[in-house]
Amino acid sequence: PSLYYIPKIIEFLGYVPDCIKAKTLGEKIVTSRRLLGITQKEFARHLGIDPSTLGRWEKDKSQPQKELLKKLNIFFKKKL
C-alpha cells in the first residue's frame, strides 16, 4: 500500500502487524517513519537535516549525533 495509507490501515486493524520488527537504528527509523506515513523528505525537513543525511541513517551508513538522536526519540514517542 501507499505510504499515506499505512497509518490508516494500522488504525483499522487496531494493531501493528508483527512482521514489522526493526533490528538496527536505521530499520527503526524507516519503520517508524512509514508507520506514521511520513516521507523521508518530510521527516528530514522536520528534523532540520538534509534528506541524504536521513537516507544514510536509514541505511545504517552513519549515525545521528546525540542531539538529533534525542530529537528522533522525542518525535517518535509523541507520534507513536
Coordinates of N, CA and C in Angstrom, one line a residue, residues 38-79:
I38 N 5.0 9.2 6.9 CA 5.8 10.4 6.6 C 6.9 10.0 5.6
T39 N 7.1 10.8 4.6 CA 8.1 10.6 3.6 C 9.5 10.9 4.2
Q40 N 10.5 10.4 3.6 CA 11.9 10.7 4.0 C 12.1 12.2 3.9
K41 N 11.7 12.9 2.9 CA 11.9 14.3 2.7 C 11.1 15.1 3.8
E42 N 9.9 14.7 4.1 CA 9.1 15.4 5.1 C 9.8 15.3 6.5
F43 N 10.2 14.1 6.8 CA 10.8 13.8 8.1 C 12.2 14.6 8.2
A44 N 13.0 14.6 7.2 CA 14.2 15.3 7.2 C 14.0 16.8 7.4
R45 N 13.0 17.3 6.8 CA 12.6 18.7 6.9 C 12.2 19.0 8.4
H46 N 11.5 18.1 9.0 CA 11.1 18.3 10.4 C 12.3 18.3 11.3
L47 N 13.3 17.4 11.0 CA 14.4 17.3 11.9 C 15.5 18.4 11.6
G48 N 15.3 19.1 10.5 CA 16.2 20.2 10.1 C 17.5 19.7 9.5
I49 N 17.4 18.5 8.8 CA 18.6 17.9 8.2 C 18.3 17.7 6.7
D50 N 19.3 17.4 6.0 CA 19.2 17.1 4.6 C 18.7 15.7 4.4
P51 N 17.8 15.5 3.4 CA 17.2 14.1 3.2 C 18.3 13.1 3.0
S52 N 19.4 13.4 2.4 CA 20.5 12.5 2.1 C 21.1 12.0 3.5
T53 N 21.2 12.9 4.5 CA 21.7 12.5 5.8 C 20.7 11.5 6.4
L54 N 19.4 11.7 6.3 CA 18.5 10.8 6.8 C 18.6 9.5 6.1
G55 N 18.8 9.5 4.8 CA 19.0 8.3 4.0 C 20.2 7.5 4.5
R56 N 21.3 8.1 4.8 CA 22.4 7.4 5.3 C 22.1 6.8 6.7
W57 N 21.3 7.5 7.5 CA 21.0 6.9 8.8 C 20.1 5.6 8.6
E58 N 19.2 5.7 7.7 CA 18.3 4.6 7.4 C 19.0 3.4 6.8
K59 N 20.1 3.7 6.1 CA 20.8 2.6 5.5 C 21.9 2.1 6.5
D60 N 22.0 2.7 7.7 CA 23.0 2.4 8.7 C 24.4 2.7 8.2
K61 N 24.5 3.7 7.4 CA 25.9 4.1 6.9 C 26.5 5.2 7.8
S62 N 25.6 5.8 8.6 CA 26.1 6.8 9.6 C 25.1 6.8 10.7
Q63 N 25.4 7.4 11.8 CA 24.6 7.5 13.0 C 24.3 9.0 13.3
P64 N 23.1 9.3 13.8 CA 22.9 10.7 14.2 C 23.7 11.1 15.5
Q65 N 24.0 12.4 15.6 CA 24.6 12.8 16.8 C 23.6 12.8 17.9
K66 N 24.1 12.9 19.2 CA 23.3 12.8 20.3 C 22.0 13.7 20.3
E67 N 22.2 15.0 19.9 CA 21.1 15.9 19.9 C 20.0 15.4 19.0
L68 N 20.4 15.0 17.8 CA 19.5 14.6 16.8 C 18.8 13.2 17.2
L69 N 19.6 12.4 17.8 CA 19.0 11.1 18.3 C 17.9 11.4 19.4
K70 N 18.2 12.4 20.2 CA 17.2 12.8 21.2 C 15.9 13.3 20.5
K71 N 16.1 14.1 19.5 CA 15.0 14.6 18.7 C 14.2 13.5 18.0
L72 N 14.9 12.5 17.5 CA 14.2 11.4 16.9 C 13.3 10.6 17.9
N73 N 13.9 10.4 19.1 CA 13.2 9.6 20.2 C 12.0 10.4 20.6
I74 N 12.1 11.7 20.8 CA 11.0 12.5 21.3 C 9.9 12.5 20.2
F75 N 10.3 12.7 18.9 CA 9.3 12.7 17.9 C 8.5 11.4 17.8
F76 N 9.2 10.3 17.8 CA 8.5 9.0 17.7 C 7.7 8.7 18.9
K77 N 8.1 9.1 20.1 CA 7.3 8.9 21.3 C 6.0 9.7 21.3
K78 N 6.1 10.9 20.8 CA 4.9 11.7 20.7 C 3.9 11.1 19.6
K79 N 4.4 10.7 18.5 CA 3.6 10.2 17.4 C 3.1 8.8 17.5

